[in-house]
XYZ file of C-alpha atoms in Angstrom:
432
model
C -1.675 -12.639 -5.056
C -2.040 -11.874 -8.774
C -5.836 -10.472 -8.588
C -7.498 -7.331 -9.166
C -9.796 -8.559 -6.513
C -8.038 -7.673 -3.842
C -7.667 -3.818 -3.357
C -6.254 -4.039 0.042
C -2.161 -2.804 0.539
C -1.316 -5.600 2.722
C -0.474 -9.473 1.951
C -2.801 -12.074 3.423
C -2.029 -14.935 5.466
C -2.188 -18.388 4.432
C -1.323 -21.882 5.893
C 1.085 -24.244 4.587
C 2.905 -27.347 6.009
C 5.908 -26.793 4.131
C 8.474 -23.675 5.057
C 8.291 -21.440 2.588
C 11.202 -18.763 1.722
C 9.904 -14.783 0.696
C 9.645 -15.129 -2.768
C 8.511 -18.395 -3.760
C 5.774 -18.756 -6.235
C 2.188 -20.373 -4.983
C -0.729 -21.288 -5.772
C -3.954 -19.731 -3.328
C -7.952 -19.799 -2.998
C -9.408 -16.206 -3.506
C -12.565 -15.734 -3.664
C -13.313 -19.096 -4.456
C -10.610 -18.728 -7.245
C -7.322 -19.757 -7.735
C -4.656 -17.557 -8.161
C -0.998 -17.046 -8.325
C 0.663 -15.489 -5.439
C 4.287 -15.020 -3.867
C 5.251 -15.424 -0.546
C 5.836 -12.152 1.511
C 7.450 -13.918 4.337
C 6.397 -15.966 7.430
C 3.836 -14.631 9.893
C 2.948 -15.270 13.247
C 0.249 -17.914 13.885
C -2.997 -16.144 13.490
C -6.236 -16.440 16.287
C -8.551 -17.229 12.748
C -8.669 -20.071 10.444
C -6.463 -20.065 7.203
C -6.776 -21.458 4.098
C -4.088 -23.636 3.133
C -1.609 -22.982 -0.052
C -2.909 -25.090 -2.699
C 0.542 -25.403 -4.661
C 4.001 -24.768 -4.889
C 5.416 -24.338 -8.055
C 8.745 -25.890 -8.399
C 10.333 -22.797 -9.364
C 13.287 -20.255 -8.048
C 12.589 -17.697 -5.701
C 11.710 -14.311 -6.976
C 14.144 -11.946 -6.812
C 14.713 -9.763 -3.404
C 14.842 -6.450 -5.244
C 11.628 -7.478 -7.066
C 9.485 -7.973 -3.653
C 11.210 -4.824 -2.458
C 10.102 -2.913 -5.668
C 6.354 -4.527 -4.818
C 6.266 -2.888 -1.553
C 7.454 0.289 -2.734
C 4.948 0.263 -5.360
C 2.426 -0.162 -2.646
C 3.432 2.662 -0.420
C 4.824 5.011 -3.095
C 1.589 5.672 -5.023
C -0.191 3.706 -3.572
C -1.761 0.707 -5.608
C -3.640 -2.198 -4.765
C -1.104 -5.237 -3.734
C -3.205 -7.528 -6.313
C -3.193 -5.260 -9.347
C 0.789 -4.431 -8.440
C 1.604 -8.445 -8.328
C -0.603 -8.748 -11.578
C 2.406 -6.975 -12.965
C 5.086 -8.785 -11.749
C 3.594 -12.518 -12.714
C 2.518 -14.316 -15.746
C -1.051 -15.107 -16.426
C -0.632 -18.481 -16.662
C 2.282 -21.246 -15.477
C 1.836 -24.740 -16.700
C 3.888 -27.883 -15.987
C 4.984 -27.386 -19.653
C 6.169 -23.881 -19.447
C 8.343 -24.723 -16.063
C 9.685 -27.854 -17.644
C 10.753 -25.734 -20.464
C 14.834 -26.121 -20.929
C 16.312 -22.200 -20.305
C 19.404 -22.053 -23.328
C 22.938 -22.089 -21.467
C 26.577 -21.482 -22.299
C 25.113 -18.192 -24.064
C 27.795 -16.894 -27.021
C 30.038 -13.878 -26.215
C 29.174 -10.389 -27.877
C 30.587 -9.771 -31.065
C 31.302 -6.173 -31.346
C 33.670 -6.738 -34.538
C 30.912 -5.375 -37.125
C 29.665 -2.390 -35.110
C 31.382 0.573 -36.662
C 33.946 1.937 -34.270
C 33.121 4.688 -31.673
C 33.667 7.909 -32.084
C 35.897 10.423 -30.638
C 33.130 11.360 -28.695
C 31.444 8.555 -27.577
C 34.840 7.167 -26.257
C 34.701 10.148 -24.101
C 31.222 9.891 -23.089
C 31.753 5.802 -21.999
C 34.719 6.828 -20.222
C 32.719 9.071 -17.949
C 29.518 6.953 -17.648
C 32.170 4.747 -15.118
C 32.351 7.285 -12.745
C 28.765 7.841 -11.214
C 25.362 5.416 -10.645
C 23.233 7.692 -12.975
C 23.484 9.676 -16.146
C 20.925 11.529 -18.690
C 22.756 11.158 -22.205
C 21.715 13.930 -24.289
C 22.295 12.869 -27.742
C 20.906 14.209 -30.830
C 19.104 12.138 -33.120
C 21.872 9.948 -35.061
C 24.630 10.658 -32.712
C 24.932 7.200 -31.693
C 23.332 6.438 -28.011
C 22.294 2.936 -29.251
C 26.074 2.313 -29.491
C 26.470 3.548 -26.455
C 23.750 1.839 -24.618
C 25.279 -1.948 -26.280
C 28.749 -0.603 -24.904
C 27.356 -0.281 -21.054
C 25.334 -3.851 -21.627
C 28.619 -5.353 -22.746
C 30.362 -4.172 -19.537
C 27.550 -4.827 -17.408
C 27.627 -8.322 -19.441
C 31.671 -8.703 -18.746
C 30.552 -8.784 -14.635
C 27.895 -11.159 -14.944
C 25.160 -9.157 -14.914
C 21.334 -8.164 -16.373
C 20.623 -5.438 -18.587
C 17.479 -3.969 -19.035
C 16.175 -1.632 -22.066
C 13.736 0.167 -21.941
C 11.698 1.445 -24.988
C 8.381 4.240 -24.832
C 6.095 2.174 -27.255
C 6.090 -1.466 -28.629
C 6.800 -0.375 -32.147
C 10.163 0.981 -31.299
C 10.993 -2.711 -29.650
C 11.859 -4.544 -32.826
C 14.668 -2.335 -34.498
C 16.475 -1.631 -31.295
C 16.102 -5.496 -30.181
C 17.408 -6.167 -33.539
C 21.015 -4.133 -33.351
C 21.069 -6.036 -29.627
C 20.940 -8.914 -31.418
C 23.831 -8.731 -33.851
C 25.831 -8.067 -31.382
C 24.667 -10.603 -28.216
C 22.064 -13.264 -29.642
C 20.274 -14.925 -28.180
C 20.901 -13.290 -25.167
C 18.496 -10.750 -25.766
C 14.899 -11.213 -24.416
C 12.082 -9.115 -26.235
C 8.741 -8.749 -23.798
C 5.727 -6.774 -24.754
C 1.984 -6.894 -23.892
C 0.890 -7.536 -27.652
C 3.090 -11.491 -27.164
C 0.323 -14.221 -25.809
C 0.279 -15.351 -22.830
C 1.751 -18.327 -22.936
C 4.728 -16.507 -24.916
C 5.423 -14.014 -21.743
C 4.714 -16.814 -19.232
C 8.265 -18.484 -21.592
C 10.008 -15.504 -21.103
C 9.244 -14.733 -17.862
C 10.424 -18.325 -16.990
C 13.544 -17.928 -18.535
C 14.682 -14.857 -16.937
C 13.110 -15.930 -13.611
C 15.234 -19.585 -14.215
C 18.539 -18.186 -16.061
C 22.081 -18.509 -14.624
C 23.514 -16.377 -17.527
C 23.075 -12.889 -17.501
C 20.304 -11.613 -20.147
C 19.740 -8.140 -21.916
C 15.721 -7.670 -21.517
C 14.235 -5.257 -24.099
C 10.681 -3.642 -23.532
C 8.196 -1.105 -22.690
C 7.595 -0.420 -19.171
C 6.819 -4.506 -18.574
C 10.291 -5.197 -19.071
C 11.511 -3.094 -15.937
C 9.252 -5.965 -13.595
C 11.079 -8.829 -14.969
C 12.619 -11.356 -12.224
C 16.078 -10.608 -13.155
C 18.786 -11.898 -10.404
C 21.375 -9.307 -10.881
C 20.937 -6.395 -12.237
C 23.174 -4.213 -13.736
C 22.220 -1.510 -16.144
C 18.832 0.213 -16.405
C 18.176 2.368 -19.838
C 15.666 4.404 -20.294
C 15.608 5.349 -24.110
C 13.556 8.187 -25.605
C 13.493 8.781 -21.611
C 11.085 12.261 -22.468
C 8.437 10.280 -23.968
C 4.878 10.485 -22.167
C 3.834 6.917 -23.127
C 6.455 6.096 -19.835
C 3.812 7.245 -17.437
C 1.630 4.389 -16.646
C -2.184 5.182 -16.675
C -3.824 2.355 -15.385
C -3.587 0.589 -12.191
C -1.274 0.517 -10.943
C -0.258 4.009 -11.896
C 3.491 5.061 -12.294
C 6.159 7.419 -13.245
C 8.643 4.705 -15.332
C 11.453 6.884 -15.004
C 10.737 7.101 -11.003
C 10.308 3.237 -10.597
C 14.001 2.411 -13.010
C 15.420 4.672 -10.424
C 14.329 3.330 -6.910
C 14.726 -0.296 -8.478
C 18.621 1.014 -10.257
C 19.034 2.446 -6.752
C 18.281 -1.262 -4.688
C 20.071 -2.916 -7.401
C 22.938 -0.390 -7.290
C 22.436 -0.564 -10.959
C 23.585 1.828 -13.811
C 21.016 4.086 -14.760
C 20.657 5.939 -18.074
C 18.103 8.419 -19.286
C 19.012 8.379 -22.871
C 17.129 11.311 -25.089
C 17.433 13.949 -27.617
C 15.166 16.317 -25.974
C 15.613 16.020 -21.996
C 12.503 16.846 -20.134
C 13.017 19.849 -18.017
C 12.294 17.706 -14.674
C 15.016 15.147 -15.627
C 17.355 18.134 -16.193
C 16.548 19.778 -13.103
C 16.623 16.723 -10.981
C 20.265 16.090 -12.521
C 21.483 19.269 -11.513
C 20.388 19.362 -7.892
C 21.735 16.190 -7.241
C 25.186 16.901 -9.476
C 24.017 14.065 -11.436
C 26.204 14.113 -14.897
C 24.422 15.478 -17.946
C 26.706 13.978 -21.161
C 26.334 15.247 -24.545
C 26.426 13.817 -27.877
C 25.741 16.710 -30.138
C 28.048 15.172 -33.765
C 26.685 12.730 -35.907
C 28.178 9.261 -35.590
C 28.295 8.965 -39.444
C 28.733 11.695 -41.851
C 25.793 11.379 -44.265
C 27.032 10.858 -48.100
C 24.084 12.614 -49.144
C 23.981 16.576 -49.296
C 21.002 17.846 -47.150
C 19.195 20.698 -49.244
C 16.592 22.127 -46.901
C 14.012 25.047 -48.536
C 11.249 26.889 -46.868
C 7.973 27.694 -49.377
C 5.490 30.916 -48.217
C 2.481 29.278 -49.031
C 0.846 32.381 -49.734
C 3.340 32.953 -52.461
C 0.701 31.612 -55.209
C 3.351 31.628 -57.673
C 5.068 28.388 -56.345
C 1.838 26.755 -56.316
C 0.590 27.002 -60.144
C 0.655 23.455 -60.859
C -1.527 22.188 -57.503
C -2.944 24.387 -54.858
C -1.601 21.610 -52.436
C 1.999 20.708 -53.508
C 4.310 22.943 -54.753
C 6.175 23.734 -57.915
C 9.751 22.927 -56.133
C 8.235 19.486 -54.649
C 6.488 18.472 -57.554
C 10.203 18.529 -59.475
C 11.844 16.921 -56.662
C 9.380 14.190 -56.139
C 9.875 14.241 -60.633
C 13.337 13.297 -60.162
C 13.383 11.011 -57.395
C 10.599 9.009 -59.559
C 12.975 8.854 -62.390
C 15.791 8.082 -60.781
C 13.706 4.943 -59.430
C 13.599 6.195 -55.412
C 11.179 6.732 -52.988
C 9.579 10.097 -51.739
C 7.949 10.737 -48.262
C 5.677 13.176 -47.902
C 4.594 13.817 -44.256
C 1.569 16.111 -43.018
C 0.231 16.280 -39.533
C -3.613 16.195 -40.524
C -6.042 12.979 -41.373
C -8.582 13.334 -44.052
C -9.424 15.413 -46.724
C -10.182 19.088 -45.378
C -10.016 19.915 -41.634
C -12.275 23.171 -42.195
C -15.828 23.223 -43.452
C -17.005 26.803 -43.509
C -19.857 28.980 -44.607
C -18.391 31.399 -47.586
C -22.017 33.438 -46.416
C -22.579 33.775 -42.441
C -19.365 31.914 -41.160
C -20.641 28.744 -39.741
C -18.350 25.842 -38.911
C -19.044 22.604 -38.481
C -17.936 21.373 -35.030
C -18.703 18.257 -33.448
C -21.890 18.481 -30.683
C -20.313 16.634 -28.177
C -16.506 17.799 -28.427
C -16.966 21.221 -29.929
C -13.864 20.626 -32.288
C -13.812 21.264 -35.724
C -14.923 18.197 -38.094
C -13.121 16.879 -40.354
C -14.248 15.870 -44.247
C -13.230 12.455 -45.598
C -13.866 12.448 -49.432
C -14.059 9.407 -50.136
C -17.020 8.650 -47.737
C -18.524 11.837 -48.296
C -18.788 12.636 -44.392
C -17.898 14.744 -41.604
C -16.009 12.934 -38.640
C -14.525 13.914 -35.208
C -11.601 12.737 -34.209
C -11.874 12.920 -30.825
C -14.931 10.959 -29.976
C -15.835 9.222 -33.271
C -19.050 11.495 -34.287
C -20.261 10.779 -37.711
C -22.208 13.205 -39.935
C -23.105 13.852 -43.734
C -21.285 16.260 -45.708
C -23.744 19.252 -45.461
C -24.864 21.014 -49.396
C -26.245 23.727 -47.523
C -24.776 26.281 -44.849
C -27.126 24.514 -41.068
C -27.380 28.203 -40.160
C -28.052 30.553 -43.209
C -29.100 27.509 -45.688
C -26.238 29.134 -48.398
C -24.703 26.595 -50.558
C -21.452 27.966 -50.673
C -19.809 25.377 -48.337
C -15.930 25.894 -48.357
C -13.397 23.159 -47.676
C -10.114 24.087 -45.944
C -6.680 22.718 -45.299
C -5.921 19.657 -46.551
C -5.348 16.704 -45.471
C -3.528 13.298 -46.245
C -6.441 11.991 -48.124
C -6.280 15.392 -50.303
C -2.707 15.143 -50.649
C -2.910 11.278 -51.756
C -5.607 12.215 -54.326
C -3.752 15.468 -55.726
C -0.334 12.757 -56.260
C -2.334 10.636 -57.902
C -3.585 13.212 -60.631
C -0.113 14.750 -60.854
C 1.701 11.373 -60.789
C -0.713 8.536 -62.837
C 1.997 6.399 -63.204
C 3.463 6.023 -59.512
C 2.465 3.767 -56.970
C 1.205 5.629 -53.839
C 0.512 4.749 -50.173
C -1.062 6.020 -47.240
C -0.262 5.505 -44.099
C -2.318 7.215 -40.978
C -5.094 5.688 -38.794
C -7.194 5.979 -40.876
């Protein structure tokens, strides 16, 4: 049943007059609610009363593999059999929704405008044929999203599901979007931030498809009721936002492989920066590590990298925050009408307030963390737990009002390009 209600690891037992097969989709009193369930399988007549099944949608039968991954789920970690369907169902199902017509006859792939593969990513796609489960280590621009619409045309070619998996929402779109040039609309984008009704559309149409589909996603997408699956990606495979931290709680990367391993589906841990148990775990078990480590385009543009010693005061006699070198080369991109990015890792205007007198810092009473001054308020803030306070004139332990403001932040940054550039248009883009 879909309900976080019920905490308990087993299914319950209800009544129906019709024979049900494991998997279909129902309708059940809880708690003097009504809920969605699916059907476990029969069980013997019980000594207690049962509540009866109070509908049947008119739907396929979840998938096998799915129910299987369900009861894995349950034992594995464990979680709550309600909280683990919750995942695995929409919120809602109305008569509209199921009535809905699913698209058929589906266009081929068109790989024609796709620049060709490489020398080495032949190489690689030859030898991700040979075993069940790969990590591709490619660097950054080497090409794995090439690779990854390569294995989802051949998993296409025998009539089966993809699924791709992304760490974080925002990284859905572009990928979805060179999926789509090349298959259409056979690609299916799900994500929590789509309504409900949206995902109860989608889920339908994978649940009711006789075409294979190419599901793109955050963790969600790995529980859709695909038939047949083929090919599991994991892309970006190192990133924490995989590990799932609410109920039910899971490993991503743990589930794609007990659900590529009941599917005997591809599996593909696709990353620049392997994590060390992925490596490890691939060695051990002589799993094949492939490499991508050459560009799949040559950049037209030369790449000048230089390295400025900030304490070198010399390159800083224009601004005390950008230097002599950048100010030029943001100068000339300006002129030349192009675009500069200018990327620091801190929020606000100075991430130090200290005492020039007895030392003090200001630190946040609850967190114990260094505040950090936003100008243009005028006030201290913690980032951690959302403490406000006012920008102190006076030192809070020696009352000396020599306050000094350290390391800068974006806001500083944004406010020294303004005064250095009056006649560019500048943006800022943090949470703040």
């Amino acid at each position: 049943m879909r309900s976080n209600r019920y905490h308990g690891q087993t299914p319950l037992t209800y009544s129906s007059d019709v024979k049900l097969r494991a998997g279909s989709v129902v309708q059940i009193e809880l708690q003097k609610q009504l809920v969605m369930g699916v059907v476990s399988g029969p069980a013997p007549n019980p000594k207690f009363n049962t509540k009866p099944v109070t509908k049947i949608y008119d739907l396929p039968v979840i998938p096998k593999s799915l129910l299987n991954l369900a009861g894995w789920l349950i034992e594995y970690y464990p979680a709550p059999l309600g909280i683990v369907t919750q995942s695995m169902l929409p919120a809602t199902l109305t008569d509209k929704n199921i009535n809905q017509e699913i698209p058929e006859n589906l266009p081929e792939a068109d790989l024609s405008k796709l620049p060709k593969l490489t020398k080495q990513q032949k190489s690689a796609l030859s030898d991700m044929v040979k075993q069940d489960s790969y990590i591709l280590h490619g660097t950054t621009g080497s090409g794995k999203t090439r690779i990854y619409i390569e294995l989802a045309q051949k998993t296409l070619a025998k009539n089966a599901s993809s699924i791709i998996l992304t760490p974080e929402i925002s990284l859905t779109s572009q990928l979805a979007d060179n999926f789509k040039a090349v298959f259409d609309n056979r690609v299916v984008i799900v994500h929590s931030n789509l309504s409900p009704g949206a995902r109860s559309k989608i889920w339908l149409r994978c649940l009711k498809s006789k075409e294979p589909l190419i599901v793109i996603g955050p963790r969600s997408a790995l529980f859709m009721p695909l038939e047949n699956i083929g090919l599991i990606v994991l892309d970006e495979s190192h990133e924490v936002a995989y590990k799932q931290e609410q109920a039910p709680q899971y490993q991503t990367g743990r589930v794609a492989a007990y659900l590529s391993r009941i599917t005997r589906a591809h599996l593909v841990l696709g990353s620049a920066t392997p994590s060390v148990a992925d490596y490890h775990l691939a060695t051990n078990k002589q799993k094949p590590i492939i490499t991508l480590d050459k560009l799949a385009q040559v950049s037209l543009h030369e790449k000048n990298v230089s390295i400025v010693d900030r304490k070198d005061y010399s390159q800083f006699t224009k601004s005390n925050i950008i230097g002599n070198e950048l100010i030029k080369a943001i100068e000339n991109a300006l002129n030349n009408g192009e675009q500069s990015l200018l990327y620091l890792n801190r929020r606000g205007s100075a991430r130090i307030i200290l005492c020039e007198q007895c030392g003090w810092q200001a630190t946040c009473p609850h967190c114990d963390i260094p505040l950090t001054y936003h100008g243009d308020k005028h006030l201290l803030r913690c980032h951690s737990c959302s403490f406000n306070d006012h920008a102190p004139s006076n030192c809070k332990e020696c009352g000396h009002h020599e306050i000094i403001y350290k390391s800068a932040g974006t806001k500083s940054v944004v406010a020294e390009a303004e005064r250095l550039f009056p006649n560019a248009k500048i943006a800022r883009f943090d949470t703040d």
